[in-house]
Every structure is written in structure tokens, then in C-alpha cells.
């Protein structure tokens, strides 16, 4: 009992709370990304994700441990891929492209809405004179963090390299024989991505792309604040 008391008294609670907030934001990004893949696939005729109960907001159905850790540590990562049977699409390659596109698009939309929500919290604090509110500041920071992480996830998945969404999106432009051959050996692409991420090869281009898009989204997300405070 004395050890537990000593441990709790020396716990860095602020760091722990920040980690939990970041984890919640990561879960939101990943779950929405995968659910949107599954929903679009379902709308296009593929029931695989629905049959395997992946059209769910339960994070434990979607989380990949390593991909989640990458999101927590560097802001770029992935979830457990939603199963898709492209043979159930009327037009397999275009159906796969739309299904793949749904994930990054959902992240960009979530990023924008989160940033608007952050500005809205800021506007409320300005109008009510509570800029020193711990809860209000924490909520605003959560929305900003959610926006940044969601954008990072969307940017990462747009890389046109298997098994990421970007490759499947441009797949409609690749000859069928080459396209299906690459899909057959996606695992090799996964290994290559792990290596590139481990050695930080992708860090700079991904960060530059994310920051550029973040500035673009920020420029159109703060107009509700302007209307609110005027």
C-alpha cells in the first residue's frame, strides 16, 4: 500500500491526462476513417465489412496496435484495414478507388469540422470573458489536436503506394494485369513502409504536406469565429 501511495503521489497527472486526450483523438480519427471505408463499400454492393461487424464505432474492432502507436508518437499511422471484396462491386477497380478515397476524405472533413469547433470554443471564451477557463482551453486544444491528427492520417493514406489508399485511388489508371499483381503482393509494400517510417524517410514530406494543408484548412475554418465575435 505504501508503494502504491508513493507511486500515485509522484505521478505526472498532467502528462497522463494529455496522453489520454491524445489517445481519444487518435481513436476518433482511425475509427471514422475505417467506418467510412466500410460504409462506401457497403453502398457499392460489398457487404464484407458489415458481415464482419466492422461498420462499428467500437474502436477495438479497428485498432492496429503498431499503427496506433505511430499515430500517438508521430501523428502518422493506420488502423486495421476494413475487409473489402472488390469482386462484389459492379466495377471492381473504380469501386475500390471510391472505397479507398472515402477514408482520407472523411479525415479531411473531420479535420475541418474539428478546427471549426476549436474556433467556436475560442469564440465562446472571448465573448464570455473566460479565456482562463481550464475546461474551455482543454476542449479547444482537444479539437485542434483532433484536427491535426485527422489531417495527418488522411495525408499519410494518400501516399500512392500499396497497401495505402492512395495506390487504390490511382489504381483506375493502372493496367489490370499490373494492378492485380501489385495487390497480390501488398505485404511487401507494408514491409517497405515500415522500413521507411522506422528510418524517418517519410517524416519531412509528410510533415510539410500536413502543415500546408493545415494552413489551408485554417484559413477557411476561422470564418465562423469572425462572424461569432462580430
Short mmCIF file of N, CA and C in Angstrom, two decimals, residues 99-222:
data_model
loop_
_atom_site.label_atom_id
_atom_site.label_comp_id
_atom_site.label_asym_id
_atom_site.label_seq_id
_atom_site.Cartn_x
_atom_site.Cartn_y
_atom_site.Cartn_z
N UNK A 99 -13.99 3.45 -52.55
CA UNK A 99 -13.92 2.96 -51.17
C UNK A 99 -12.66 3.47 -50.49
N UNK A 100 -11.54 3.43 -51.20
CA UNK A 100 -10.27 3.90 -50.65
C UNK A 100 -10.30 5.40 -50.39
N UNK A 101 -10.89 6.15 -51.32
CA UNK A 101 -10.94 7.60 -51.21
C UNK A 101 -11.75 8.05 -49.99
N UNK A 102 -12.74 7.24 -49.61
CA UNK A 102 -13.63 7.61 -48.51
C UNK A 102 -12.87 7.84 -47.21
N UNK A 103 -11.82 7.06 -46.97
CA UNK A 103 -11.07 7.20 -45.72
C UNK A 103 -10.39 8.56 -45.58
N UNK A 104 -9.49 8.92 -46.51
CA UNK A 104 -8.84 10.23 -46.41
C UNK A 104 -9.82 11.41 -46.45
N UNK A 105 -10.86 11.30 -47.30
CA UNK A 105 -11.84 12.38 -47.37
C UNK A 105 -12.52 12.58 -46.01
N UNK A 106 -12.87 11.47 -45.36
CA UNK A 106 -13.50 11.57 -44.04
C UNK A 106 -12.57 12.26 -43.05
N UNK A 107 -11.27 11.99 -43.16
CA UNK A 107 -10.30 12.63 -42.26
C UNK A 107 -10.17 14.12 -42.53
N UNK A 108 -10.22 14.52 -43.79
CA UNK A 108 -10.13 15.94 -44.12
C UNK A 108 -11.38 16.68 -43.63
N UNK A 109 -12.54 16.05 -43.79
CA UNK A 109 -13.78 16.66 -43.31
C UNK A 109 -13.76 16.77 -41.78
N UNK A 110 -13.33 15.68 -41.11
CA UNK A 110 -13.23 15.70 -39.65
C UNK A 110 -12.24 16.77 -39.19
N UNK A 111 -11.13 16.91 -39.92
CA UNK A 111 -10.14 17.92 -39.57
C UNK A 111 -10.74 19.32 -39.64
N UNK A 112 -11.47 19.59 -40.70
CA UNK A 112 -12.09 20.91 -40.86
C UNK A 112 -13.12 21.17 -39.76
N UNK A 113 -14.01 20.20 -39.53
CA UNK A 113 -15.07 20.39 -38.53
C UNK A 113 -14.48 20.53 -37.13
N UNK A 114 -13.41 19.79 -36.86
CA UNK A 114 -12.77 19.89 -35.54
C UNK A 114 -12.16 21.27 -35.33
N UNK A 115 -11.54 21.79 -36.39
CA UNK A 115 -10.94 23.12 -36.27
C UNK A 115 -12.01 24.19 -36.10
N UNK A 116 -13.12 24.05 -36.80
CA UNK A 116 -14.24 24.97 -36.62
C UNK A 116 -14.74 24.90 -35.18
N UNK A 117 -14.84 23.68 -34.64
CA UNK A 117 -15.29 23.52 -33.25
C UNK A 117 -14.30 24.16 -32.29
N UNK A 118 -13.01 24.05 -32.59
CA UNK A 118 -11.99 24.68 -31.75
C UNK A 118 -12.13 26.19 -31.76
N UNK A 119 -12.33 26.77 -32.95
CA UNK A 119 -12.52 28.21 -33.05
C UNK A 119 -13.81 28.64 -32.35
N UNK A 120 -14.83 27.79 -32.43
CA UNK A 120 -16.10 28.10 -31.78
C UNK A 120 -15.91 28.17 -30.26
N UNK A 121 -15.16 27.22 -29.71
CA UNK A 121 -14.86 27.25 -28.27
C UNK A 121 -14.11 28.52 -27.91
N UNK A 122 -13.15 28.89 -28.76
CA UNK A 122 -12.37 30.10 -28.52
C UNK A 122 -13.28 31.33 -28.55
N UNK A 123 -14.21 31.36 -29.51
CA UNK A 123 -15.14 32.48 -29.62
C UNK A 123 -16.03 32.60 -28.39
N UNK A 124 -16.49 31.47 -27.88
CA UNK A 124 -17.33 31.48 -26.68
C UNK A 124 -16.55 32.03 -25.49
N UNK A 125 -15.28 31.60 -25.38
CA UNK A 125 -14.46 32.07 -24.26
C UNK A 125 -14.20 33.57 -24.36
N UNK A 126 -14.02 34.07 -25.60
CA UNK A 126 -13.81 35.50 -25.78
C UNK A 126 -15.06 36.28 -25.38
N UNK A 127 -16.20 35.83 -25.89
CA UNK A 127 -17.45 36.56 -25.65
C UNK A 127 -17.88 36.52 -24.19
N UNK A 128 -17.51 35.45 -23.49
CA UNK A 128 -17.91 35.31 -22.09
C UNK A 128 -16.83 35.75 -21.12
N UNK A 129 -15.67 36.15 -21.66
CA UNK A 129 -14.58 36.60 -20.81
C UNK A 129 -13.98 35.49 -19.96
N UNK A 130 -13.96 34.26 -20.50
CA UNK A 130 -13.44 33.12 -19.72
C UNK A 130 -12.25 32.49 -20.43
N UNK A 131 -11.36 33.33 -20.95
CA UNK A 131 -10.19 32.80 -21.65
C UNK A 131 -9.27 31.99 -20.73
N UNK A 132 -9.41 32.22 -19.42
CA UNK A 132 -8.59 31.48 -18.48
C UNK A 132 -9.27 30.19 -18.00
N UNK A 133 -10.39 29.83 -18.64
CA UNK A 133 -11.12 28.62 -18.26
C UNK A 133 -10.31 27.38 -18.61
N UNK A 134 -10.02 26.56 -17.63
CA UNK A 134 -9.25 25.33 -17.85
C UNK A 134 -10.02 24.36 -18.75
N UNK A 135 -11.32 24.21 -18.47
CA UNK A 135 -12.12 23.29 -19.27
C UNK A 135 -12.23 23.77 -20.72
N UNK A 136 -12.53 25.07 -20.89
CA UNK A 136 -12.69 25.61 -22.23
C UNK A 136 -11.40 25.51 -23.04
N UNK A 137 -10.28 25.83 -22.42
CA UNK A 137 -8.99 25.74 -23.09
C UNK A 137 -8.66 24.30 -23.44
N UNK A 138 -8.95 23.39 -22.51
CA UNK A 138 -8.70 21.97 -22.77
C UNK A 138 -9.53 21.45 -23.92
N UNK A 139 -10.81 21.86 -23.97
CA UNK A 139 -11.69 21.41 -25.05
C UNK A 139 -11.23 21.97 -26.39
N UNK A 140 -10.84 23.25 -26.40
CA UNK A 140 -10.34 23.85 -27.63
C UNK A 140 -9.08 23.14 -28.11
N UNK A 141 -8.16 22.87 -27.20
CA UNK A 141 -6.92 22.18 -27.57
C UNK A 141 -7.20 20.76 -28.08
N UNK A 142 -8.21 20.11 -27.51
CA UNK A 142 -8.57 18.77 -27.99
C UNK A 142 -9.02 18.82 -29.44
N UNK A 143 -9.87 19.80 -29.77
CA UNK A 143 -10.36 19.90 -31.15
C UNK A 143 -9.22 20.23 -32.12
N UNK A 144 -8.30 21.07 -31.71
CA UNK A 144 -7.16 21.40 -32.56
C UNK A 144 -6.28 20.16 -32.77
N UNK A 145 -6.04 19.42 -31.69
CA UNK A 145 -5.25 18.19 -31.80
C UNK A 145 -5.95 17.18 -32.70
N UNK A 146 -7.26 17.03 -32.53
CA UNK A 146 -8.03 16.11 -33.37
C UNK A 146 -7.93 16.51 -34.83
N UNK A 147 -7.97 17.80 -35.10
CA UNK A 147 -7.84 18.30 -36.47
C UNK A 147 -6.49 17.94 -37.05
N UNK A 148 -5.43 18.15 -36.28
CA UNK A 148 -4.07 17.88 -36.76
C UNK A 148 -3.85 16.39 -37.01
N UNK A 149 -4.30 15.55 -36.08
CA UNK A 149 -4.11 14.11 -36.22
C UNK A 149 -4.93 13.54 -37.38
N UNK A 150 -6.16 14.02 -37.51
CA UNK A 150 -7.01 13.54 -38.59
C UNK A 150 -6.43 13.91 -39.95
N UNK A 151 -5.92 15.13 -40.03
CA UNK A 151 -5.29 15.57 -41.27
C UNK A 151 -4.05 14.73 -41.57
N UNK A 152 -3.25 14.45 -40.54
CA UNK A 152 -2.06 13.64 -40.72
C UNK A 152 -2.39 12.25 -41.21
N UNK A 153 -3.45 11.66 -40.67
CA UNK A 153 -3.88 10.33 -41.10
C UNK A 153 -4.32 10.34 -42.55
N UNK A 154 -5.08 11.37 -42.93
CA UNK A 154 -5.54 11.47 -44.30
C UNK A 154 -4.40 11.65 -45.29
N UNK A 155 -3.43 12.50 -44.93
CA UNK A 155 -2.28 12.74 -45.80
C UNK A 155 -1.46 11.46 -45.97
N UNK A 156 -1.20 10.77 -44.87
CA UNK A 156 -0.40 9.54 -44.92
C UNK A 156 -1.05 8.51 -45.84
N UNK A 157 -2.36 8.36 -45.73
CA UNK A 157 -3.04 7.32 -46.50
C UNK A 157 -3.18 7.67 -47.98
N UNK A 158 -2.90 8.92 -48.34
CA UNK A 158 -2.96 9.31 -49.75
C UNK A 158 -1.66 9.00 -50.50
N UNK A 159 -0.65 8.53 -49.79
CA UNK A 159 0.59 8.14 -50.48
C UNK A 159 0.26 7.05 -51.50
N UNK A 160 0.60 7.24 -52.77
CA UNK A 160 0.22 6.26 -53.80
C UNK A 160 1.14 5.04 -53.81
N UNK A 161 1.11 4.32 -52.69
CA UNK A 161 1.98 3.16 -52.53
C UNK A 161 1.19 2.07 -51.80
N UNK A 162 1.20 0.84 -52.31
CA UNK A 162 0.44 -0.22 -51.64
C UNK A 162 1.04 -0.53 -50.27
N UNK A 163 0.20 -0.79 -49.27
CA UNK A 163 -1.24 -1.05 -49.33
C UNK A 163 -2.09 0.17 -48.99
N UNK A 164 -1.54 1.38 -49.07
CA UNK A 164 -2.26 2.58 -48.66
C UNK A 164 -3.36 2.95 -49.65
N UNK A 165 -4.28 3.80 -49.18
CA UNK A 165 -5.43 4.18 -50.00
C UNK A 165 -5.02 4.86 -51.30
N UNK A 166 -3.94 5.63 -51.23
CA UNK A 166 -3.51 6.37 -52.42
C UNK A 166 -3.27 5.47 -53.62
N UNK A 167 -2.71 4.29 -53.39
CA UNK A 167 -2.47 3.37 -54.50
C UNK A 167 -3.78 2.89 -55.11
N UNK A 168 -4.74 2.57 -54.26
CA UNK A 168 -6.04 2.06 -54.76
C UNK A 168 -6.81 3.16 -55.48
N UNK A 169 -6.59 4.41 -55.07
CA UNK A 169 -7.27 5.52 -55.74
C UNK A 169 -6.75 5.69 -57.17
N UNK A 170 -5.43 5.61 -57.34
CA UNK A 170 -4.87 5.76 -58.69
C UNK A 170 -4.92 4.45 -59.47
N UNK A 171 -5.43 3.40 -58.82
CA UNK A 171 -5.48 2.09 -59.47
C UNK A 171 -6.28 2.07 -60.75
N UNK A 172 -7.26 2.98 -60.84
CA UNK A 172 -8.08 3.02 -62.06
C UNK A 172 -7.24 3.40 -63.28
N UNK A 173 -6.06 3.97 -63.07
CA UNK A 173 -5.20 4.38 -64.18
C UNK A 173 -4.15 3.33 -64.52
N UNK A 174 -4.08 2.27 -63.72
CA UNK A 174 -3.06 1.23 -63.90
C UNK A 174 -3.64 0.06 -64.67
N UNK A 175 -2.92 -0.47 -65.64
CA UNK A 175 -3.42 -1.65 -66.37
C UNK A 175 -3.79 -2.79 -65.43
N UNK A 176 -4.86 -3.49 -65.76
CA UNK A 176 -5.39 -4.52 -64.86
C UNK A 176 -4.34 -5.55 -64.43
N UNK A 177 -3.55 -6.02 -65.37
CA UNK A 177 -2.58 -7.07 -65.06
C UNK A 177 -1.58 -6.60 -64.00
N UNK A 178 -1.09 -5.37 -64.14
CA UNK A 178 -0.14 -4.83 -63.17
C UNK A 178 -0.83 -4.54 -61.85
N UNK A 179 -2.02 -3.99 -61.92
CA UNK A 179 -2.78 -3.62 -60.72
C UNK A 179 -3.03 -4.84 -59.84
N UNK A 180 -3.56 -5.91 -60.41
CA UNK A 180 -3.88 -7.09 -59.62
C UNK A 180 -2.63 -7.82 -59.14
N UNK A 181 -1.55 -7.72 -59.90
CA UNK A 181 -0.29 -8.32 -59.46
C UNK A 181 0.24 -7.61 -58.23
N UNK A 182 0.16 -6.28 -58.23
CA UNK A 182 0.63 -5.50 -57.07
C UNK A 182 -0.23 -5.79 -55.85
N UNK A 183 -1.56 -5.88 -56.05
CA UNK A 183 -2.44 -6.19 -54.93
C UNK A 183 -2.11 -7.55 -54.31
N UNK A 184 -1.68 -8.47 -55.15
CA UNK A 184 -1.35 -9.81 -54.68
C UNK A 184 -0.16 -9.79 -53.73
N UNK A 185 0.73 -8.81 -53.90
CA UNK A 185 1.95 -8.75 -53.08
C UNK A 185 1.98 -7.48 -52.22
N UNK A 186 0.80 -7.08 -51.75
CA UNK A 186 0.72 -5.88 -50.90
C UNK A 186 1.58 -5.99 -49.65
N UNK A 187 1.74 -7.20 -49.14
CA UNK A 187 2.51 -7.37 -47.91
C UNK A 187 3.93 -6.84 -48.05
N UNK A 188 4.48 -6.93 -49.27
CA UNK A 188 5.83 -6.41 -49.50
C UNK A 188 5.85 -4.89 -49.34
N UNK A 189 4.79 -4.24 -49.82
CA UNK A 189 4.68 -2.80 -49.65
C UNK A 189 4.59 -2.40 -48.20
N UNK A 190 3.88 -3.22 -47.40
CA UNK A 190 3.77 -2.96 -45.97
C UNK A 190 5.13 -2.98 -45.30
N UNK A 191 5.95 -3.96 -45.66
CA UNK A 191 7.29 -4.07 -45.09
C UNK A 191 8.13 -2.86 -45.47
N UNK A 192 8.05 -2.46 -46.74
CA UNK A 192 8.81 -1.30 -47.20
C UNK A 192 8.38 -0.04 -46.44
N UNK A 193 7.07 0.11 -46.23
CA UNK A 193 6.58 1.28 -45.49
C UNK A 193 7.10 1.28 -44.06
N UNK A 194 7.10 0.12 -43.42
CA UNK A 194 7.63 0.02 -42.06
C UNK A 194 9.08 0.51 -42.02
N UNK A 195 9.87 0.08 -43.00
CA UNK A 195 11.28 0.45 -43.04
C UNK A 195 11.42 1.96 -43.23
N UNK A 196 10.65 2.52 -44.17
CA UNK A 196 10.72 3.95 -44.44
C UNK A 196 10.32 4.78 -43.22
N UNK A 197 9.27 4.32 -42.51
CA UNK A 197 8.82 5.02 -41.32
C UNK A 197 9.85 4.89 -40.19
N UNK A 198 10.43 3.71 -40.05
CA UNK A 198 11.40 3.48 -38.99
C UNK A 198 12.62 4.39 -39.13
N UNK A 199 13.06 4.59 -40.37
CA UNK A 199 14.24 5.41 -40.60
C UNK A 199 13.90 6.89 -40.84
N UNK A 200 12.61 7.23 -40.73
CA UNK A 200 12.21 8.63 -40.82
C UNK A 200 12.26 9.22 -42.22
N UNK A 201 12.29 8.36 -43.25
CA UNK A 201 12.40 8.85 -44.62
C UNK A 201 11.19 9.68 -45.03
N UNK A 202 10.02 9.30 -44.50
CA UNK A 202 8.78 9.98 -44.89
C UNK A 202 8.42 11.15 -43.99
N UNK A 203 9.16 11.33 -42.90
CA UNK A 203 8.77 12.34 -41.91
C UNK A 203 8.67 13.74 -42.50
N UNK A 204 9.71 14.17 -43.22
CA UNK A 204 9.73 15.54 -43.75
C UNK A 204 8.65 15.79 -44.78
N UNK A 205 8.52 14.95 -45.84
CA UNK A 205 7.47 15.23 -46.83
C UNK A 205 6.06 15.17 -46.24
N UNK A 206 5.83 14.23 -45.32
CA UNK A 206 4.51 14.14 -44.70
C UNK A 206 4.22 15.35 -43.83
N UNK A 207 5.21 15.80 -43.07
CA UNK A 207 5.02 16.97 -42.22
C UNK A 207 4.78 18.23 -43.03
N UNK A 208 5.54 18.38 -44.11
CA UNK A 208 5.36 19.55 -44.98
C UNK A 208 3.96 19.56 -45.59
N UNK A 209 3.52 18.40 -46.09
CA UNK A 209 2.19 18.30 -46.69
C UNK A 209 1.10 18.56 -45.67
N UNK A 210 1.26 17.99 -44.47
CA UNK A 210 0.25 18.20 -43.43
C UNK A 210 0.19 19.66 -43.02
N UNK A 211 1.33 20.30 -42.84
CA UNK A 211 1.35 21.71 -42.42
C UNK A 211 0.75 22.61 -43.48
N UNK A 212 1.04 22.31 -44.75
CA UNK A 212 0.48 23.13 -45.84
C UNK A 212 -1.04 23.01 -45.86
N UNK A 213 -1.54 21.78 -45.74
CA UNK A 213 -3.00 21.58 -45.73
C UNK A 213 -3.63 22.17 -44.47
N UNK A 214 -2.90 22.09 -43.36
CA UNK A 214 -3.44 22.65 -42.12
C UNK A 214 -3.60 24.16 -42.24
N UNK A 215 -2.66 24.81 -42.86
CA UNK A 215 -2.77 26.25 -43.08
C UNK A 215 -3.94 26.57 -44.00
N UNK A 216 -4.14 25.72 -45.03
CA UNK A 216 -5.25 25.94 -45.96
C UNK A 216 -6.59 25.77 -45.27
N UNK A 217 -6.70 24.71 -44.46
CA UNK A 217 -7.95 24.47 -43.74
C UNK A 217 -8.19 25.55 -42.71
N UNK A 218 -7.12 25.97 -42.04
CA UNK A 218 -7.24 27.01 -41.02
C UNK A 218 -7.76 28.32 -41.62
N UNK A 219 -7.35 28.61 -42.87
CA UNK A 219 -7.75 29.87 -43.50
C UNK A 219 -9.25 29.93 -43.78
N UNK A 220 -9.88 28.75 -43.89
CA UNK A 220 -11.34 28.75 -44.15
C UNK A 220 -12.14 28.31 -42.93
N UNK A 221 -11.44 27.85 -41.89
CA UNK A 221 -12.15 27.37 -40.70
C UNK A 221 -12.43 28.47 -39.70
N UNK A 222 -11.68 29.58 -39.79
CA UNK A 222 -11.85 30.62 -38.76
C UNK A 222 -12.92 31.64 -39.10
#
